[in-house]
Amino acid sequence: MKVLVTGVKGQLGFDVVNELTERGIEAVGVDIDQMDITDAASVDKVIKEAGPDAVIHCAAYTAVDAAQENEESCRRVNAEGTQNIANVCKELDIKMLYISTDYVFSGEGERPWEPEDACDPKSVYGQTKYEGELAVKNTLDKYFIVRIAWVFGVNGKNFIKTMLNLAKTHDTIRVVNDQFGSPTYTYDLAKLLADMVQTEKYGVYHATNEGVCSWYEFACEIFRKAKVQVNVIPVSTKEYGAKAPRPHNSRMSKEKLTENGFERLPSWQDALERFLKKIS
């Protein structure tokens, strides 16, 4: 099997290529230098030349606050770029696995979101990722949509690295305590995606590490496990302030993974511990 992976310079794309390669699956990793997903001709040429059996599409515009002021750029990447890839996958009759996000939901309530729940994005980022989902669903039959949240990996910027860096220069750190979700370690997720792409169990899935916490609880656990002394102060989303609305509820139901015979990801605490060892 041969798989083309977009966004190879990002934390997820990087881990997906490594995981596929480790399993002896031929992986072709591309980033904007090799394939600009907003350019339909570039997408057409690169995918056809690679001749893959599947595309795992990790590349995205993920700067949530910046997206509020750069709606056009964000849409070009997340919606139109995804449509460009879907069109070529349809023409070649190959599988497509699209990485989406908890931001497609309203972020309200407390119960975990099910894959089939109605989408109601509240930010430009969420809206454009939802448009990407629709592009995939309306173009293809052979697709997987995998929604993830609170992503961290070795190869990129993420909340854990930000917290550890802040602790070097601050005695006190303010972290929101009214947004709840599950962190996702790209190393663990990559294993699931490599399993999934080899099947025909198409559809929409949620995949985060097991367990739920607030960002504040996540931060406290990071410092505890990293043995870093810092005063963490819980604040509300309103007090913290941000350009783009943030989901208060990013809990995601992973039952569908179990129902389809996929292995769920380990607990976020376990993932955090392994991640900290890897970056130390």
mmCIF file of C-alpha atoms in Angstrom:
data_model
loop_
_atom_site.group_PDB
_atom_site.id
_atom_site.type_symbol
_atom_site.label_atom_id
_atom_site.label_comp_id
_atom_site.label_asym_id
_atom_site.label_seq_id
_atom_site.Cartn_x
_atom_site.Cartn_y
_atom_site.Cartn_z
ATOM 1 C CA MET A 1 0.000 0.000 0.000
ATOM 2 C CA LYS A 2 1.121 3.549 -0.727
ATOM 3 C CA VAL A 3 -0.172 6.569 1.197
ATOM 4 C CA LEU A 4 0.299 10.265 0.462
ATOM 5 C CA VAL A 5 0.344 12.408 3.636
ATOM 6 C CA THR A 6 -0.176 16.186 3.552
ATOM 7 C CA GLY A 7 1.185 18.561 6.194
ATOM 8 C CA VAL A 8 4.286 16.462 6.824
ATOM 9 C CA LYS A 9 6.053 19.378 8.551
ATOM 10 C CA GLY A 10 3.292 19.576 11.169
ATOM 11 C CA GLN A 11 3.132 17.506 14.349
ATOM 12 C CA LEU A 12 0.539 15.016 13.068
ATOM 13 C CA GLY A 13 1.762 14.608 9.470
ATOM 14 C CA PHE A 14 5.284 14.001 10.778
ATOM 15 C CA ASP A 15 4.143 11.199 13.112
ATOM 16 C CA VAL A 16 1.834 9.643 10.496
ATOM 17 C CA VAL A 17 4.665 9.327 7.954
ATOM 18 C CA ASN A 18 6.934 7.799 10.623
ATOM 19 C CA GLU A 19 4.261 5.311 11.699
ATOM 20 C CA LEU A 20 3.449 4.192 8.141
ATOM 21 C CA THR A 21 7.145 3.840 7.292
ATOM 22 C CA GLU A 22 7.769 1.797 10.431
ATOM 23 C CA ARG A 23 5.033 -0.601 9.308
ATOM 24 C CA GLY A 24 6.560 -1.018 5.867
ATOM 25 C CA ILE A 25 3.814 1.017 4.192
ATOM 26 C CA GLU A 26 5.193 3.358 1.529
ATOM 27 C CA ALA A 27 4.520 6.930 2.683
ATOM 28 C CA VAL A 28 4.913 10.020 0.518
ATOM 29 C CA GLY A 29 5.008 13.079 2.774
ATOM 30 C CA VAL A 30 4.293 16.475 1.218
ATOM 31 C CA ASP A 31 4.113 20.015 2.554
ATOM 32 C CA ILE A 32 3.445 23.385 0.941
ATOM 33 C CA ASP A 33 6.858 23.339 -0.836
ATOM 34 C CA GLN A 34 5.984 20.135 -2.701
ATOM 35 C CA MET A 35 2.219 20.576 -3.020
ATOM 36 C CA ASP A 36 0.281 23.781 -2.428
ATOM 37 C CA ILE A 37 -3.173 22.408 -1.627
ATOM 38 C CA THR A 38 -4.833 25.727 -2.590
ATOM 39 C CA ASP A 39 -3.555 25.219 -6.162
ATOM 40 C CA ALA A 40 -5.742 22.628 -7.897
ATOM 41 C CA ALA A 41 -3.166 22.013 -10.668
ATOM 42 C CA SER A 42 -0.407 21.363 -8.111
ATOM 43 C CA VAL A 43 -2.644 18.937 -6.184
ATOM 44 C CA ASP A 44 -3.620 17.116 -9.373
ATOM 45 C CA LYS A 45 -0.010 16.781 -10.567
ATOM 46 C CA VAL A 46 1.555 15.704 -7.241
ATOM 47 C CA ILE A 47 -1.080 13.123 -6.282
ATOM 48 C CA LYS A 48 -1.200 11.607 -9.772
ATOM 49 C CA GLU A 49 2.591 11.389 -9.964
ATOM 50 C CA ALA A 50 2.755 9.700 -6.548
ATOM 51 C CA GLY A 51 -0.019 7.248 -7.471
ATOM 52 C CA PRO A 52 -1.127 6.445 -3.901
ATOM 53 C CA ASP A 53 -3.889 4.100 -2.706
ATOM 54 C CA ALA A 54 -4.953 6.670 -0.120
ATOM 55 C CA VAL A 55 -4.411 10.263 0.999
ATOM 56 C CA ILE A 56 -4.223 11.207 4.699
ATOM 57 C CA HIS A 57 -4.911 14.935 4.734
ATOM 58 C CA CYS A 58 -3.357 16.550 7.834
ATOM 59 C CA ALA A 59 -2.456 19.955 6.377
ATOM 60 C CA ALA A 60 -4.638 22.777 7.689
ATOM 61 C CA TYR A 61 -4.822 26.415 8.694
ATOM 62 C CA THR A 62 -5.044 25.958 12.474
ATOM 63 C CA ALA A 63 -4.328 29.441 13.920
ATOM 64 C CA VAL A 64 -7.755 29.854 15.522
ATOM 65 C CA ASP A 65 -7.481 33.532 16.507
ATOM 66 C CA ALA A 66 -5.664 34.643 13.339
ATOM 67 C CA ALA A 67 -8.393 32.936 11.280
ATOM 68 C CA GLN A 68 -10.954 35.462 12.565
ATOM 69 C CA GLU A 69 -9.108 38.196 10.658
ATOM 70 C CA ASN A 70 -7.893 36.067 7.752
ATOM 71 C CA GLU A 71 -11.089 34.293 6.780
ATOM 72 C CA GLU A 72 -10.229 34.137 3.088
ATOM 73 C CA SER A 73 -6.791 32.515 3.605
ATOM 74 C CA CYS A 74 -8.240 30.115 6.143
ATOM 75 C CA ARG A 75 -11.068 29.074 3.794
ATOM 76 C CA ARG A 76 -8.670 28.653 0.880
ATOM 77 C CA VAL A 77 -6.673 26.100 2.850
ATOM 78 C CA ASN A 78 -9.293 24.303 4.955
ATOM 79 C CA ALA A 79 -12.237 24.227 2.540
ATOM 80 C CA GLU A 80 -10.969 24.782 -1.010
ATOM 81 C CA GLY A 81 -7.685 22.925 -0.428
ATOM 82 C CA THR A 82 -9.608 19.941 0.926
ATOM 83 C CA GLN A 83 -11.991 20.074 -2.059
ATOM 84 C CA ASN A 84 -9.002 20.028 -4.441
ATOM 85 C CA ILE A 85 -7.664 16.859 -2.799
ATOM 86 C CA ALA A 86 -11.121 15.215 -2.714
ATOM 87 C CA ASN A 87 -11.583 15.863 -6.454
ATOM 88 C CA VAL A 88 -8.365 14.016 -7.328
ATOM 89 C CA CYS A 89 -9.171 11.156 -4.931
ATOM 90 C CA LYS A 90 -12.535 10.766 -6.656
ATOM 91 C CA GLU A 91 -10.971 10.764 -10.118
ATOM 92 C CA LEU A 92 -8.394 8.144 -9.069
ATOM 93 C CA ASP A 93 -10.975 6.195 -7.000
ATOM 94 C CA ILE A 94 -8.734 6.178 -3.918
ATOM 95 C CA LYS A 95 -9.431 6.564 -0.192
ATOM 96 C CA MET A 96 -9.226 9.884 1.600
ATOM 97 C CA LEU A 97 -8.778 10.374 5.335
ATOM 98 C CA TYR A 98 -9.488 13.956 6.439
ATOM 99 C CA ILE A 99 -8.465 15.281 9.831
ATOM 100 C CA SER A 100 -11.113 17.522 11.370
ATOM 101 C CA THR A 101 -11.762 19.116 14.743
ATOM 102 C CA ASP A 102 -14.014 19.542 17.782
ATOM 103 C CA TYR A 103 -14.494 23.155 16.581
ATOM 104 C CA VAL A 104 -17.155 21.983 14.088
ATOM 105 C CA PHE A 105 -19.546 21.737 17.066
ATOM 106 C CA SER A 106 -21.146 24.551 19.055
ATOM 107 C CA GLY A 107 -19.026 23.690 22.098
ATOM 108 C CA GLU A 108 -22.058 23.942 24.375
ATOM 109 C CA GLY A 109 -23.492 21.515 26.939
ATOM 110 C CA GLU A 110 -21.652 18.794 28.808
ATOM 111 C CA ARG A 111 -22.322 15.491 27.093
ATOM 112 C CA PRO A 112 -19.650 14.096 24.779
ATOM 113 C CA TRP A 113 -20.248 14.903 21.098
ATOM 114 C CA GLU A 114 -21.203 11.931 18.922
ATOM 115 C CA PRO A 115 -19.811 11.747 15.351
ATOM 116 C CA GLU A 116 -23.326 12.118 13.906
ATOM 117 C CA ASP A 117 -24.311 15.167 16.018
ATOM 118 C CA ALA A 118 -25.298 18.331 14.135
ATOM 119 C CA CYS A 119 -22.410 20.696 13.447
ATOM 120 C CA ASP A 120 -22.712 24.335 14.497
ATOM 121 C CA PRO A 121 -19.285 25.986 14.362
ATOM 122 C CA LYS A 122 -18.846 29.319 16.181
ATOM 123 C CA SER A 123 -15.490 30.431 14.723
ATOM 124 C CA VAL A 124 -13.993 30.967 11.266
ATOM 125 C CA TYR A 125 -11.595 28.068 11.877
ATOM 126 C CA GLY A 126 -14.462 25.730 12.863
ATOM 127 C CA GLN A 127 -16.622 26.869 9.957
ATOM 128 C CA THR A 128 -13.889 26.298 7.352
ATOM 129 C CA LYS A 129 -12.992 22.874 8.764
ATOM 130 C CA TYR A 130 -16.703 21.993 8.591
ATOM 131 C CA GLU A 131 -16.764 23.148 4.953
ATOM 132 C CA GLY A 132 -13.795 20.807 4.406
ATOM 133 C CA GLU A 133 -15.832 17.943 5.893
ATOM 134 C CA LEU A 134 -18.711 18.734 3.534
ATOM 135 C CA ALA A 135 -16.323 18.804 0.552
ATOM 136 C CA VAL A 136 -15.155 15.290 1.456
ATOM 137 C CA LYS A 137 -18.664 13.917 2.156
ATOM 138 C CA ASN A 138 -20.228 15.434 -0.962
ATOM 139 C CA THR A 139 -17.442 14.302 -3.298
ATOM 140 C CA LEU A 140 -16.434 10.856 -2.092
ATOM 141 C CA ASP A 141 -17.787 7.508 -0.947
ATOM 142 C CA LYS A 142 -14.441 6.136 0.234
ATOM 143 C CA TYR A 143 -13.697 8.589 3.026
ATOM 144 C CA PHE A 144 -12.841 8.736 6.703
ATOM 145 C CA ILE A 145 -13.301 11.953 8.670
ATOM 146 C CA VAL A 146 -11.452 11.862 11.988
ATOM 147 C CA ARG A 147 -12.161 14.669 14.436
ATOM 148 C CA ILE A 148 -9.494 15.382 17.016
ATOM 149 C CA ALA A 149 -8.913 17.986 19.748
ATOM 150 C CA TRP A 150 -6.184 19.547 21.899
ATOM 151 C CA VAL A 151 -3.386 18.146 19.742
ATOM 152 C CA PHE A 152 0.213 17.742 20.882
ATOM 153 C CA GLY A 153 3.225 16.120 19.256
ATOM 154 C CA VAL A 154 7.003 16.290 19.246
ATOM 155 C CA ASN A 155 7.259 18.074 15.892
ATOM 156 C CA GLY A 156 5.488 21.372 16.469
ATOM 157 C CA LYS A 157 4.087 24.006 18.778
ATOM 158 C CA ASN A 158 1.488 22.892 21.306
ATOM 159 C CA PHE A 159 0.015 23.634 24.731
ATOM 160 C CA ILE A 160 2.503 21.472 26.641
ATOM 161 C CA LYS A 161 5.548 23.139 25.095
ATOM 162 C CA THR A 162 3.960 26.585 25.633
ATOM 163 C CA MET A 163 3.337 25.848 29.331
ATOM 164 C CA LEU A 164 6.889 24.562 29.897
ATOM 165 C CA ASN A 165 8.347 27.619 28.133
ATOM 166 C CA LEU A 166 6.160 30.048 30.109
ATOM 167 C CA ALA A 167 7.268 28.430 33.360
ATOM 168 C CA LYS A 168 10.879 29.385 32.563
ATOM 169 C CA THR A 169 10.038 33.094 32.706
ATOM 170 C CA HIS A 170 6.895 33.281 34.886
ATOM 171 C CA ASP A 171 6.210 32.376 38.529
ATOM 172 C CA THR A 172 2.459 32.507 37.886
ATOM 173 C CA ILE A 173 0.470 31.290 34.863
ATOM 174 C CA ARG A 174 -3.240 31.891 34.189
ATOM 175 C CA VAL A 175 -5.064 28.977 32.508
ATOM 176 C CA VAL A 176 -8.751 28.621 31.631
ATOM 177 C CA ASN A 177 -10.747 26.248 33.794
ATOM 178 C CA ASP A 178 -14.136 26.263 32.016
ATOM 179 C CA GLN A 179 -13.209 24.535 28.752
ATOM 180 C CA PHE A 180 -13.238 20.732 28.927
ATOM 181 C CA GLY A 181 -11.886 18.187 26.484
ATOM 182 C CA SER A 182 -9.406 15.407 25.832
ATOM 183 C CA PRO A 183 -5.838 15.964 24.673
ATOM 184 C CA THR A 184 -4.659 14.044 21.589
ATOM 185 C CA TYR A 185 -1.077 12.784 21.276
ATOM 186 C CA THR A 186 -0.150 12.631 17.582
ATOM 187 C CA TYR A 187 2.069 9.569 18.158
ATOM 188 C CA ASP A 188 -0.952 7.591 19.443
ATOM 189 C CA LEU A 189 -3.311 9.009 16.826
ATOM 190 C CA ALA A 190 -0.895 8.105 14.011
ATOM 191 C CA LYS A 191 -1.153 4.426 14.994
ATOM 192 C CA LEU A 192 -4.954 4.556 14.757
ATOM 193 C CA LEU A 193 -4.862 6.369 11.391
ATOM 194 C CA ALA A 194 -2.427 3.781 9.999
ATOM 195 C CA ASP A 195 -4.828 1.023 11.118
ATOM 196 C CA MET A 196 -7.889 2.809 9.774
ATOM 197 C CA VAL A 197 -6.577 3.709 6.322
ATOM 198 C CA GLN A 198 -5.980 0.007 5.611
ATOM 199 C CA THR A 199 -9.685 -0.790 6.125
ATOM 200 C CA GLU A 200 -12.925 0.006 4.299
ATOM 201 C CA LYS A 201 -14.691 1.067 7.510
ATOM 202 C CA TYR A 202 -15.563 4.474 6.106
ATOM 203 C CA GLY A 203 -17.346 7.238 7.985
ATOM 204 C CA VAL A 204 -16.923 9.943 10.626
ATOM 205 C CA TYR A 205 -14.985 9.147 13.806
ATOM 206 C CA HIS A 206 -13.792 10.903 16.931
ATOM 207 C CA ALA A 207 -10.292 10.090 18.155
ATOM 208 C CA THR A 208 -8.693 11.684 21.202
ATOM 209 C CA ASN A 209 -6.818 10.160 24.115
ATOM 210 C CA GLU A 210 -9.101 8.728 26.811
ATOM 211 C CA GLY A 211 -10.255 10.821 29.774
ATOM 212 C CA VAL A 212 -11.429 14.424 30.148
ATOM 213 C CA CYS A 213 -9.869 17.483 31.792
ATOM 214 C CA SER A 214 -9.974 21.264 31.703
ATOM 215 C CA TRP A 215 -7.020 23.221 30.304
ATOM 216 C CA TYR A 216 -6.223 24.204 33.915
ATOM 217 C CA GLU A 217 -6.175 20.549 35.040
ATOM 218 C CA PHE A 218 -4.052 19.684 32.003
ATOM 219 C CA ALA A 219 -1.555 22.434 32.892
ATOM 220 C CA CYS A 220 -1.355 21.306 36.539
ATOM 221 C CA GLU A 221 -0.650 17.725 35.441
ATOM 222 C CA ILE A 222 2.025 18.890 32.973
ATOM 223 C CA PHE A 223 3.916 20.715 35.735
ATOM 224 C CA ARG A 224 3.424 17.883 38.224
ATOM 225 C CA LYS A 225 4.780 15.266 35.812
ATOM 226 C CA ALA A 226 7.598 17.542 34.604
ATOM 227 C CA LYS A 227 8.452 18.409 38.242
ATOM 228 C CA VAL A 228 8.262 22.147 37.538
ATOM 229 C CA GLN A 229 7.365 24.556 40.351
ATOM 230 C CA VAL A 230 4.934 27.233 39.142
ATOM 231 C CA ASN A 231 1.741 28.788 40.457
ATOM 232 C CA VAL A 232 -1.181 27.956 38.112
ATOM 233 C CA ILE A 233 -4.238 30.190 38.504
ATOM 234 C CA PRO A 234 -7.608 29.031 37.121
ATOM 235 C CA VAL A 235 -9.512 31.723 35.174
ATOM 236 C CA SER A 236 -12.709 31.804 33.112
ATOM 237 C CA THR A 237 -12.656 32.033 29.300
ATOM 238 C CA LYS A 238 -14.160 35.506 29.631
ATOM 239 C CA GLU A 239 -11.412 36.653 32.013
ATOM 240 C CA TYR A 240 -8.705 35.187 29.801
ATOM 241 C CA GLY A 241 -10.017 36.813 26.602
ATOM 242 C CA ALA A 242 -9.393 35.602 23.022
ATOM 243 C CA LYS A 243 -10.373 36.798 19.552
ATOM 244 C CA ALA A 244 -12.084 33.607 18.468
ATOM 245 C CA PRO A 245 -14.818 31.902 20.503
ATOM 246 C CA ARG A 246 -13.565 28.728 22.178
ATOM 247 C CA PRO A 247 -15.688 25.603 22.769
ATOM 248 C CA HIS A 248 -16.493 25.035 26.451
ATOM 249 C CA ASN A 249 -17.344 21.422 25.722
ATOM 250 C CA SER A 250 -14.884 19.484 23.549
ATOM 251 C CA ARG A 251 -15.707 16.090 25.061
ATOM 252 C CA MET A 252 -15.920 13.535 22.239
ATOM 253 C CA SER A 253 -17.510 10.094 22.234
ATOM 254 C CA LYS A 254 -15.179 7.406 20.886
ATOM 255 C CA GLU A 255 -17.701 4.517 21.003
ATOM 256 C CA LYS A 256 -17.700 4.281 17.207
ATOM 257 C CA LEU A 257 -14.009 3.312 17.219
ATOM 258 C CA THR A 258 -14.770 0.366 19.508
ATOM 259 C CA GLU A 259 -17.845 -0.626 17.468
ATOM 260 C CA ASN A 260 -15.680 -0.845 14.339
ATOM 261 C CA GLY A 261 -12.906 -2.847 15.978
ATOM 262 C CA PHE A 262 -10.378 -0.021 16.280
ATOM 263 C CA GLU A 263 -8.196 0.307 19.338
ATOM 264 C CA ARG A 264 -8.890 3.427 21.364
ATOM 265 C CA LEU A 265 -6.050 5.718 22.387
ATOM 266 C CA PRO A 266 -4.453 5.391 25.853
ATOM 267 C CA SER A 267 -5.334 7.851 28.644
ATOM 268 C CA TRP A 268 -4.173 11.444 28.184
ATOM 269 C CA GLN A 269 -2.151 11.174 31.408
ATOM 270 C CA ASP A 270 -0.260 8.169 30.014
ATOM 271 C CA ALA A 271 0.282 10.007 26.713
ATOM 272 C CA LEU A 272 1.535 13.108 28.532
ATOM 273 C CA GLU A 273 4.073 11.068 30.488
ATOM 274 C CA ARG A 274 5.463 9.440 27.324
ATOM 275 C CA PHE A 275 5.548 12.773 25.508
ATOM 276 C CA LEU A 276 7.497 14.477 28.312
ATOM 277 C CA LYS A 277 10.063 11.637 28.276
ATOM 278 C CA LYS A 278 10.438 12.029 24.515
ATOM 279 C CA ILE A 279 11.089 15.781 24.592
ATOM 280 C CA SER A 280 13.341 15.784 27.672
#
